[in-house]
Every structure is written in structure tokens, then in C-alpha cells.
Short mmCIF file of C-alpha atoms in Angstrom, two decimals:
data_model
loop_
_atom_site.label_atom_id
_atom_site.label_comp_id
_atom_site.label_asym_id
_atom_site.label_seq_id
_atom_site.Cartn_x
_atom_site.Cartn_y
_atom_site.Cartn_z
CA MET T 1 -104.38 -102.46 111.20
CA SER T 2 -106.51 -104.89 113.51
CA MET T 3 -107.28 -108.53 111.67
CA TYR T 4 -109.48 -111.32 112.31
CA ILE T 5 -110.79 -114.18 110.42
CA LEU T 6 -114.50 -114.95 110.48
CA SER T 7 -116.35 -118.05 108.37
CA SER T 8 -118.97 -117.69 105.93
CA ASP T 9 -121.16 -118.38 108.83
CA GLU T 10 -120.36 -115.57 111.02
CA ILE T 11 -120.57 -112.92 107.99
CA SER T 12 -124.23 -114.10 107.46
CA GLN T 13 -124.83 -113.64 111.57
CA LEU T 14 -122.87 -109.95 111.02
CA VAL T 15 -125.29 -109.34 108.18
CA THR T 16 -128.72 -110.06 110.36
CA GLU T 17 -127.09 -108.37 113.67
CA LEU T 18 -126.39 -105.08 111.59
CA GLN T 19 -130.20 -105.47 109.96
CA ALA T 20 -131.67 -105.11 113.80
CA SER T 21 -130.18 -101.44 113.84
CA TYR T 22 -129.52 -100.44 109.88
CA ALA T 23 -130.98 -100.51 106.64
CA VAL T 24 -128.02 -103.24 105.22
CA TYR T 25 -127.33 -103.16 101.17
CA GLY T 26 -125.53 -105.98 99.10
CA PRO T 27 -125.18 -107.53 96.21
CA GLN T 28 -127.63 -109.67 95.09
CA VAL T 29 -128.78 -111.95 92.11
CA GLU T 30 -131.71 -111.41 90.31
CA PRO T 31 -132.80 -115.37 89.84
CA GLN T 32 -134.51 -114.81 86.38
CA THR T 33 -132.22 -112.30 84.29
CA ARG T 34 -128.99 -112.96 86.84
CA GLN T 35 -128.20 -109.58 86.73
CA VAL T 36 -126.83 -108.26 89.80
CA PHE T 37 -128.02 -105.51 91.86
CA PHE T 38 -126.73 -103.40 95.16
CA ASP T 39 -130.06 -103.26 96.81
CA LEU T 40 -131.83 -103.60 100.31
CA ILE T 41 -131.08 -106.98 102.05
CA ASN T 42 -134.11 -108.68 103.13
CA ASP T 43 -133.03 -111.85 103.77
CA ALA T 44 -129.36 -112.22 104.75
CA THR T 45 -129.37 -115.45 102.60
CA ALA T 46 -129.71 -113.44 99.12
CA LEU T 47 -126.31 -111.35 100.10
CA ASP T 48 -123.80 -112.93 97.43
CA LEU T 49 -120.16 -111.82 98.25
CA GLU T 50 -119.17 -113.97 94.92
CA ALA T 51 -121.68 -111.77 92.86
CA PRO T 52 -119.74 -109.71 90.22
CA ILE T 53 -119.65 -105.77 89.88
CA PRO T 54 -123.54 -104.53 90.10
CA SER T 55 -124.75 -103.03 86.85
CA MET T 56 -125.46 -99.84 88.90
CA PRO T 57 -122.85 -98.00 90.95
CA VAL T 58 -123.62 -98.41 94.36
CA LYS T 59 -123.54 -94.12 95.06
CA GLU T 60 -127.08 -94.78 93.83
CA ILE T 61 -127.70 -95.09 97.46
CA LEU T 62 -126.46 -92.09 98.59
CA PHE T 63 -126.95 -90.02 95.73
CA PRO T 64 -130.12 -91.03 94.04
CA GLN T 65 -131.45 -90.48 90.13
CA MET T 66 -133.80 -88.59 91.50
CA GLU T 67 -134.79 -87.52 95.28
CA ARG T 68 -137.47 -85.09 96.73
CA ILE T 69 -135.65 -82.82 98.97
CA LEU T 70 -138.44 -80.30 99.81
CA LYS T 71 -142.13 -79.72 100.01
CA TYR T 72 -143.55 -75.87 100.17
CA LYS T 73 -146.90 -75.05 100.06
CA TYR T 74 -147.67 -71.08 99.12
CA ASP T 75 -150.67 -69.36 101.22
CA ALA T 76 -151.69 -66.17 98.81
CA GLU T 77 -154.38 -65.42 101.40
CA THR T 78 -152.18 -64.83 104.40
CA GLN T 79 -148.74 -64.73 102.03
CA SER T 80 -147.34 -67.29 104.09
CA VAL T 81 -145.24 -70.57 102.77
CA GLU T 82 -145.00 -73.46 104.79
CA MET T 83 -141.61 -75.78 103.94
CA ALA T 84 -140.77 -79.54 104.79
CA ARG T 85 -137.54 -80.86 104.17
CA GLN T 86 -137.78 -84.41 102.30
CA TYR T 87 -134.54 -85.97 103.04
CA PHE T 88 -133.75 -87.67 106.01
CA GLU T 89 -130.72 -89.54 107.92
CA GLN T 90 -130.70 -93.48 108.13
CA PRO T 91 -128.50 -95.73 109.07
CA LYS T 92 -127.26 -97.80 106.88
CA VAL T 93 -124.67 -100.37 105.99
CA LEU T 94 -123.28 -101.04 102.34
CA PHE T 95 -121.90 -104.73 102.61
CA GLY T 96 -119.40 -106.24 100.02
CA LEU T 97 -118.75 -103.12 98.45
CA ARG T 98 -116.13 -103.68 95.26
CA PRO T 99 -113.28 -101.57 95.65
CA CYS T 100 -114.33 -99.51 92.50
CA ASP T 101 -117.47 -98.83 94.24
CA LEU T 102 -115.47 -97.84 97.50
CA ALA T 103 -113.65 -95.57 95.48
CA GLY T 104 -116.22 -93.89 93.62
CA ILE T 105 -117.75 -93.24 97.57
CA GLN T 106 -114.18 -91.41 98.42
CA ALA T 107 -114.42 -89.01 95.31
CA LEU T 108 -118.04 -88.20 96.15
CA ASP T 109 -117.31 -87.57 99.69
CA ARG T 110 -114.38 -84.99 98.52
CA PHE T 111 -116.73 -83.49 96.28
CA PHE T 112 -119.81 -82.80 98.36
CA LEU T 113 -118.17 -82.44 101.37
CA GLY T 114 -114.25 -81.89 101.45
CA GLN T 115 -114.22 -78.43 99.62
CA GLU T 116 -115.55 -75.29 100.87
CA PHE T 117 -118.99 -76.31 100.51
CA VAL T 118 -121.16 -78.77 102.18
CA ASP T 119 -123.89 -81.05 100.52
CA ASP T 120 -126.16 -81.12 103.15
CA VAL T 121 -128.64 -83.71 101.42
CA TYR T 122 -125.20 -85.73 100.36
CA LEU T 123 -124.20 -85.59 103.98
CA THR T 124 -127.95 -86.63 105.16
CA HIS T 125 -127.22 -89.89 103.52
CA ARG T 126 -123.60 -90.24 104.45
CA ARG T 127 -123.36 -89.62 108.19
CA GLN T 128 -124.44 -92.88 109.26
CA CYS T 129 -123.01 -95.18 106.71
CA LEU T 130 -121.24 -98.15 107.36
CA LEU T 131 -119.08 -99.15 104.60
CA ILE T 132 -117.37 -102.60 104.18
CA SER T 133 -115.64 -103.65 101.22
CA ASN T 134 -115.04 -106.83 99.42
CA THR T 135 -111.75 -107.57 97.85
CA CYS T 136 -111.93 -109.03 93.69
CA LEU T 137 -110.77 -112.60 93.65
CA HIS T 138 -110.51 -112.12 89.44
CA PRO T 139 -110.81 -109.66 87.74
CA PHE T 140 -114.33 -109.39 85.37
CA PRO T 141 -114.76 -108.90 81.78
CA GLN T 142 -114.87 -104.83 81.78
CA CYS T 143 -112.78 -103.96 84.65
CA PHE T 144 -109.20 -101.92 84.23
CA CYS T 145 -108.87 -100.72 88.08
CA VAL T 146 -105.21 -101.90 88.00
CA CYS T 147 -104.55 -98.87 85.56
CA THR T 148 -106.61 -95.92 88.32
CA HIS T 149 -105.40 -97.60 91.36
CA SER T 150 -108.81 -98.54 92.70
CA GLY T 151 -108.61 -102.39 92.82
CA PRO T 152 -108.42 -104.91 93.50
CA ASP T 153 -108.61 -104.79 96.74
CA ALA T 154 -109.27 -101.69 98.63
CA ASP T 155 -106.31 -99.96 100.72
CA GLU T 156 -108.39 -96.83 102.34
CA GLY T 157 -112.09 -95.59 102.82
CA PHE T 158 -113.53 -98.98 104.56
CA ASP T 159 -114.45 -99.46 107.60
CA LEU T 160 -114.13 -103.19 107.17
CA ASP T 161 -112.77 -105.12 104.43
CA LEU T 162 -113.62 -108.52 103.81
CA THR T 163 -110.72 -110.77 101.36
CA LYS T 164 -112.28 -114.85 100.67
CA LEU T 165 -109.99 -116.94 101.74
CA ALA T 166 -109.36 -120.88 101.58
CA ASP T 167 -110.38 -121.02 105.21
CA GLY T 168 -112.99 -118.00 105.44
CA TYR T 169 -112.74 -114.39 105.36
CA LEU T 170 -109.86 -111.90 106.37
CA VAL T 171 -111.34 -108.84 108.17
CA LYS T 172 -109.24 -105.83 108.01
CA VAL T 173 -110.16 -102.63 110.70
CA GLY T 174 -109.99 -99.57 108.80
CA SER T 175 -111.65 -97.14 111.00
CA GLU T 176 -112.71 -96.20 114.56
CA LYS T 177 -116.60 -97.22 113.23
CA GLY T 178 -115.27 -100.90 112.65
CA ARG T 179 -113.11 -100.57 115.27
CA ALA T 180 -116.14 -100.29 117.47
CA LEU T 181 -118.03 -103.35 114.82
CA ALA T 182 -115.10 -105.50 115.55
CA ASP T 183 -114.80 -105.18 119.40
CA ALA T 184 -118.37 -106.08 119.97
CA HIS T 185 -117.26 -109.70 118.76
CA ASN T 186 -115.07 -112.10 119.55
CA TRP T 187 -113.75 -112.40 116.61
CA THR T 188 -110.57 -114.58 115.72
CA PRO T 189 -107.32 -112.79 115.03
CA ALA T 190 -106.00 -113.69 111.94
CA LYS T 191 -102.79 -115.70 111.62
CA PRO T 192 -99.95 -114.54 109.85
CA GLN T 193 -99.77 -116.86 107.39
CA GLN T 194 -103.25 -115.59 106.71
CA LEU T 195 -102.47 -112.39 105.70
CA SER T 196 -99.45 -113.45 103.36
CA GLU T 197 -102.32 -115.65 101.66
CA GLN T 198 -104.14 -112.38 101.33
CA LYS T 199 -101.87 -110.83 99.65
CA ALA T 200 -101.11 -113.87 96.94
CA VAL T 201 -105.02 -113.67 96.33
CA VAL T 202 -104.81 -110.14 95.43
CA ASP T 203 -101.38 -110.92 93.33
CA LYS T 204 -103.09 -113.46 91.97
CA CYS T 205 -105.83 -111.21 90.97
CA ILE T 206 -103.77 -108.49 89.69
CA ASP T 207 -102.09 -111.53 87.43
CA LEU T 208 -105.43 -112.34 85.90
CA PHE T 209 -105.99 -108.99 83.87
CA PRO T 210 -105.77 -109.23 80.13
CA ASP T 211 -102.54 -108.36 79.15
CA MET T 212 -104.16 -104.79 77.38
CA ALA T 213 -105.78 -103.72 80.65
CA THR T 214 -102.47 -103.58 82.57
CA ASP T 215 -100.81 -102.33 79.48
CA ASN T 216 -102.80 -99.29 79.56
CA LYS T 217 -101.13 -98.35 83.30
CA ALA T 218 -98.58 -96.36 82.11
CA TRP T 219 -100.90 -94.87 79.30
CA VAL T 220 -103.22 -93.59 81.67
CA SER T 221 -100.44 -91.19 83.08
CA ARG T 222 -99.34 -89.94 79.79
CA VAL T 223 -103.32 -89.45 78.45
CA MET T 224 -103.63 -87.66 81.99
CA ASN T 225 -100.73 -85.98 80.62
CA ARG T 226 -102.21 -84.79 77.48
CA ILE T 227 -105.22 -83.43 78.60
CA THR T 228 -104.10 -81.60 81.31
CA THR T 229 -101.84 -79.41 78.96
CA GLY T 230 -104.27 -79.73 75.82
CA PHE T 231 -101.88 -81.44 73.92
CA ILE T 232 -104.85 -83.64 72.20
CA LYS T 233 -105.45 -82.80 68.72
CA SER T 234 -109.10 -81.27 67.58
CA GLU T 235 -109.31 -84.27 65.32
CA THR T 236 -109.19 -86.54 67.84
CA TRP T 237 -112.15 -84.90 70.23
CA GLU T 238 -114.16 -84.90 66.98
CA TYR T 239 -113.78 -88.43 65.97
CA ILE T 240 -114.63 -89.08 69.57
CA GLY T 241 -117.49 -86.32 69.04
CA ASP T 242 -118.90 -88.09 66.06
CA GLN T 243 -119.25 -91.26 68.40
CA CYS T 244 -121.40 -90.23 70.56
CA LEU T 245 -124.99 -90.44 71.08
CA GLU T 246 -125.45 -88.12 73.77
CA CYS T 247 -127.33 -90.57 75.87
CA GLY T 248 -125.95 -89.65 79.07
CA ALA T 249 -125.43 -93.77 79.69
CA CYS T 250 -121.43 -93.11 80.68
CA SER T 251 -122.41 -90.49 83.53
CA PHE T 252 -125.23 -92.34 84.99
CA VAL T 253 -123.54 -95.09 85.48
CA CYS T 254 -120.10 -93.77 86.55
CA PRO T 255 -119.34 -93.82 89.93
CA THR T 256 -117.64 -90.78 90.40
CA CYS T 257 -120.23 -88.14 88.26
CA SER T 258 -121.83 -85.51 90.50
CA CYS T 259 -123.71 -83.41 88.47
CA PHE T 260 -127.22 -82.63 89.19
CA ASN T 261 -130.34 -80.48 88.41
CA ILE T 262 -132.65 -79.05 90.71
CA GLU T 263 -136.15 -77.90 89.49
CA ASP T 264 -139.11 -77.49 91.46
CA ALA T 265 -142.52 -79.31 90.21
CA GLN T 266 -145.94 -78.34 91.30
CA THR T 267 -148.45 -80.97 92.56
CA GLU T 268 -151.14 -79.24 93.29
CA CYS T 269 -152.77 -75.73 93.22
CA GLY T 270 -149.81 -73.59 95.35
CA GLU T 271 -148.24 -77.02 96.39
CA CYS T 272 -144.81 -77.83 95.37
CA GLU T 273 -141.77 -80.13 95.63
CA ARG T 274 -138.26 -79.75 94.68
CA LEU T 275 -136.63 -82.23 92.99
CA ARG T 276 -132.84 -82.90 92.61
CA THR T 277 -132.23 -85.30 89.59
CA ARG T 278 -128.93 -86.47 88.44
CA ASP T 279 -127.62 -84.39 84.80
CA SER T 280 -124.74 -85.87 82.65
CA CYS T 281 -122.81 -83.43 80.71
CA SER T 282 -123.38 -85.52 77.75
CA PHE T 283 -126.81 -83.23 77.56
CA GLU T 284 -126.72 -80.64 74.37
CA GLY T 285 -128.32 -78.38 77.28
CA TYR T 286 -126.23 -79.11 80.15
CA ALA T 287 -124.13 -75.81 79.83
CA ARG T 288 -126.44 -73.81 78.10
CA MET T 289 -127.32 -70.36 79.96
CA ALA T 290 -129.38 -67.40 80.23
CA GLY T 291 -130.12 -66.28 76.75
CA ASP T 292 -129.79 -69.19 75.15
CA HIS T 293 -125.98 -69.36 74.90
CA ASN T 294 -124.46 -72.74 74.91
CA PRO T 295 -120.72 -72.74 75.43
CA ARG T 296 -120.40 -76.30 74.86
CA GLN T 297 -122.78 -77.20 72.05
CA PRO T 298 -120.66 -78.76 69.63
CA VAL T 299 -120.35 -82.69 70.84
CA GLU T 300 -117.00 -82.95 71.11
CA ASP T 301 -116.83 -79.98 73.03
CA ARG T 302 -118.85 -81.95 75.71
CA ARG T 303 -116.46 -85.39 75.37
CA ASN T 304 -113.34 -83.20 76.54
CA LYS T 305 -115.01 -81.78 79.21
CA ARG T 306 -116.08 -85.49 80.40
CA PHE T 307 -112.81 -87.03 79.72
CA PHE T 308 -111.00 -84.03 81.40
CA CYS T 309 -112.92 -84.49 84.80
CA LYS T 310 -112.14 -88.34 84.71
CA LEU T 311 -108.39 -87.48 83.54
CA SER T 312 -106.45 -84.46 84.27
CA TYR T 313 -104.65 -83.65 87.29
CA SER T 314 -106.54 -81.01 88.22
CA GLN T 315 -109.74 -83.19 88.65
CA SER T 316 -107.03 -85.55 90.32
CA LYS T 317 -106.37 -82.94 93.23
CA LYS T 318 -109.59 -82.40 94.21
CA TYR T 319 -110.91 -86.26 94.48
CA LEU T 320 -107.79 -87.12 95.55
CA ARG T 321 -107.29 -89.48 92.82
CA PRO T 322 -108.20 -89.71 89.45
CA GLY T 323 -111.67 -89.13 88.50
CA CYS T 324 -112.08 -92.68 86.99
CA VAL T 325 -111.90 -95.83 89.21
CA GLY T 326 -111.78 -98.47 86.38
CA CYS T 327 -115.14 -99.99 86.71
CA GLY T 328 -115.52 -100.32 83.32
CA ARG T 329 -119.35 -99.39 82.90
CA CYS T 330 -119.03 -96.57 81.24
CA GLN T 331 -117.45 -99.14 78.30
CA TRP T 332 -119.89 -101.60 79.08
CA VAL T 333 -123.13 -99.22 78.16
CA CYS T 334 -121.68 -96.90 75.82
CA PRO T 335 -123.32 -97.65 72.37
CA GLY T 336 -120.65 -95.92 70.35
CA ASP T 337 -117.81 -97.46 71.88
CA ILE T 338 -116.48 -94.41 73.41
CA GLY T 339 -115.82 -96.43 76.77
CA LEU T 340 -112.89 -94.44 78.84
CA PRO T 341 -110.59 -97.21 77.57
CA ASN T 342 -111.33 -96.82 74.09
CA VAL T 343 -110.59 -93.07 74.28
CA VAL T 344 -107.40 -93.70 75.53
CA GLN T 345 -106.40 -96.11 73.09
CA TYR T 346 -107.77 -93.31 70.70
CA ILE T 347 -105.38 -90.92 71.94
CA ARG T 348 -102.47 -93.57 72.70
CA ARG T 349 -102.99 -94.04 68.43
CA GLU T 350 -102.36 -89.99 67.95
CA ILE T 351 -99.35 -89.92 70.55
CA THR T 352 -97.77 -92.68 68.55
CA GLY T 353 -98.92 -91.88 65.19
CA GLY T 354 -101.33 -94.94 64.43
CA GLU T 355 -99.83 -97.76 66.55
CA ALA T 356 -101.45 -99.48 69.46
#
């Protein structure tokens, strides 16, 4: 794997160069609220590689909350239909991805593109996409990526990977697209001591995680085993379900949640548009079938399904990793306090007889 050292100015120059051919997205801090958004960069100076993880997952760019995928018009007189696709390719760069969001994109890639059927809408968003990840120098308050092998640094899935060192950014090349980008520049190769410094940065970040995050690492594996084999008491799921407000917030901020709904909306007489909107297994009507049959009407059954999706071996086989990337957003937004770390704790107490 080729590695280079770039200055902060060279990073800014790279962003400016990429903007000539790509729509470049990256982390930006909103001045008034100090909220972090991963959004289109109009000015290279707005890119903030030291910003915390954004409030919303980066999957918003590749798998939007709502998008129009088709327009069609039926002419009753001629009995003909006109159709027009509404999703189009756009070369884009996701610059400064945190490793957890990168792992989330890898999970979505394997779900939408890596199985028997390929989702053409997602493929169109993903096809001309350059991924540039950014190593975390310290854990953010809600993070537990060390428990799910998705941080604080990335080891696969990126085209380029950045790590901030004392004298610049160490840049690792991770793909042919990244190699082509590096070959087009006269970047300075990294020295052996800079590679050692990068490892020290990652080790220091891991040491900074709170005891609860590192202690949970083994317990995540034990909970995965319990969820997969069904050895969790119904009372535990009922306790978790009683705290769920069915708001769907956890699904919408999760980097790996992939559920969606399709609906047709009439815009004018004879003219309709087909919309794809993200869905959530929290919603009471999520699994409702024809005839109003609902196999998952009790909320505890839906919570069971969500955590099975995140921590079962069958889902890990599908994603080639756990369905949770340890970003902590679900814990951040859940009004019922049943983000994934707390659920692990509840099941841990069941296993240990109340001791945690």
C-alpha cells in the first residue's frame, strides 16, 4: 500500500482540484449552531477535517431520505404511457469520511450491490464515487467503534485515507482510483517514522475510549451469540419495547439501515411520480400485509427485529461485518434510551443475573 505525506495546503489544493470534476462533499461546521453537516462544499476552506462525526450519516448522499426515481404520464385517449427516469449519475467525492460512516457505506454496498439483485438507483449514486476517509484522533462522546471493528481508523473500503500527524497528513492509497489520483500528483512519499507515528496516533485514540466502550467489546460478541440463537428472555425484549416511542429516529440516523418504501404520488391529472422514501422497522405498519395482517405488531417484536439486524451472525454474514458500526448516533437521538450500547447492557445484565 503506497503512502504519502501532504501538508494542509496540499489537502486544500486537492479539494479545489477535485471540485473541477466532481461534486465534493465533506464535514462542515454550521457557525451559529456548531452542528456538523456532511454537505456539498462550495468553498474549500469550509472543509473541517477535525469536526466531530456529523449529526446525520453520510449515507444521506447515496441513499437519500426521499428521492424521485420515476415520472410517468398516462394518456387515456391514446392509451399510451410516457416514462422518464429521475435519478442520474453525478461524479462525487465524499471527502473526510469518518471510519464508521465508511463502514456503513460498505454495508450498504453489500446489501444493494453484492447480492442476487442489484439496486440500480443506489448503483447510479455509487458508480462514480470517490471515498476519502479520515482517521479519528480521539473518540467522540457517543462513539464505541472499537467494539464493532469500524474505527478509529479504516483498513479497507477507501480510495484514499487521511491521518493527521504533527507535520501534515499521512495519505494511504486503497484502490485503483486512489492510485490514479496519487499518480497525477507529485506527492512526497511517507517516511518510516511517519508510518510509526500514524500507528501511535491510532493506539492513542483507542486508549482514550472510556472503560465502558472497551469493556463492551467482548460483550457485543456474547450478545451477538445470544441474539442469533434466540437465548434472550421475552421479558428483556418487552422491557426494551416498553421504552420505544416508535419514532424511527434510530433507523434514520443509522449508517447501515437500508429499509425503504416505494409509493406513487399523483402530481396532476394523469401524471404521477414514483418516490422512494426510507422506512423504519420501528413503525407499527412496517410489516403490515394485505388483509391488515401484521406479524410484528407488538413493539417488542419490532425491537427484536432491529437488534437482530444489527447483531446477528446471519446479518454479519450478509454485510461481512456486524450491522452496527459503533457511531453511537442511535444512542444520541433515542428518547427512550434504548440505543444499541444500552441494549447490550440490558442483555448483559440478563446474562450475569443483574450484574453489569
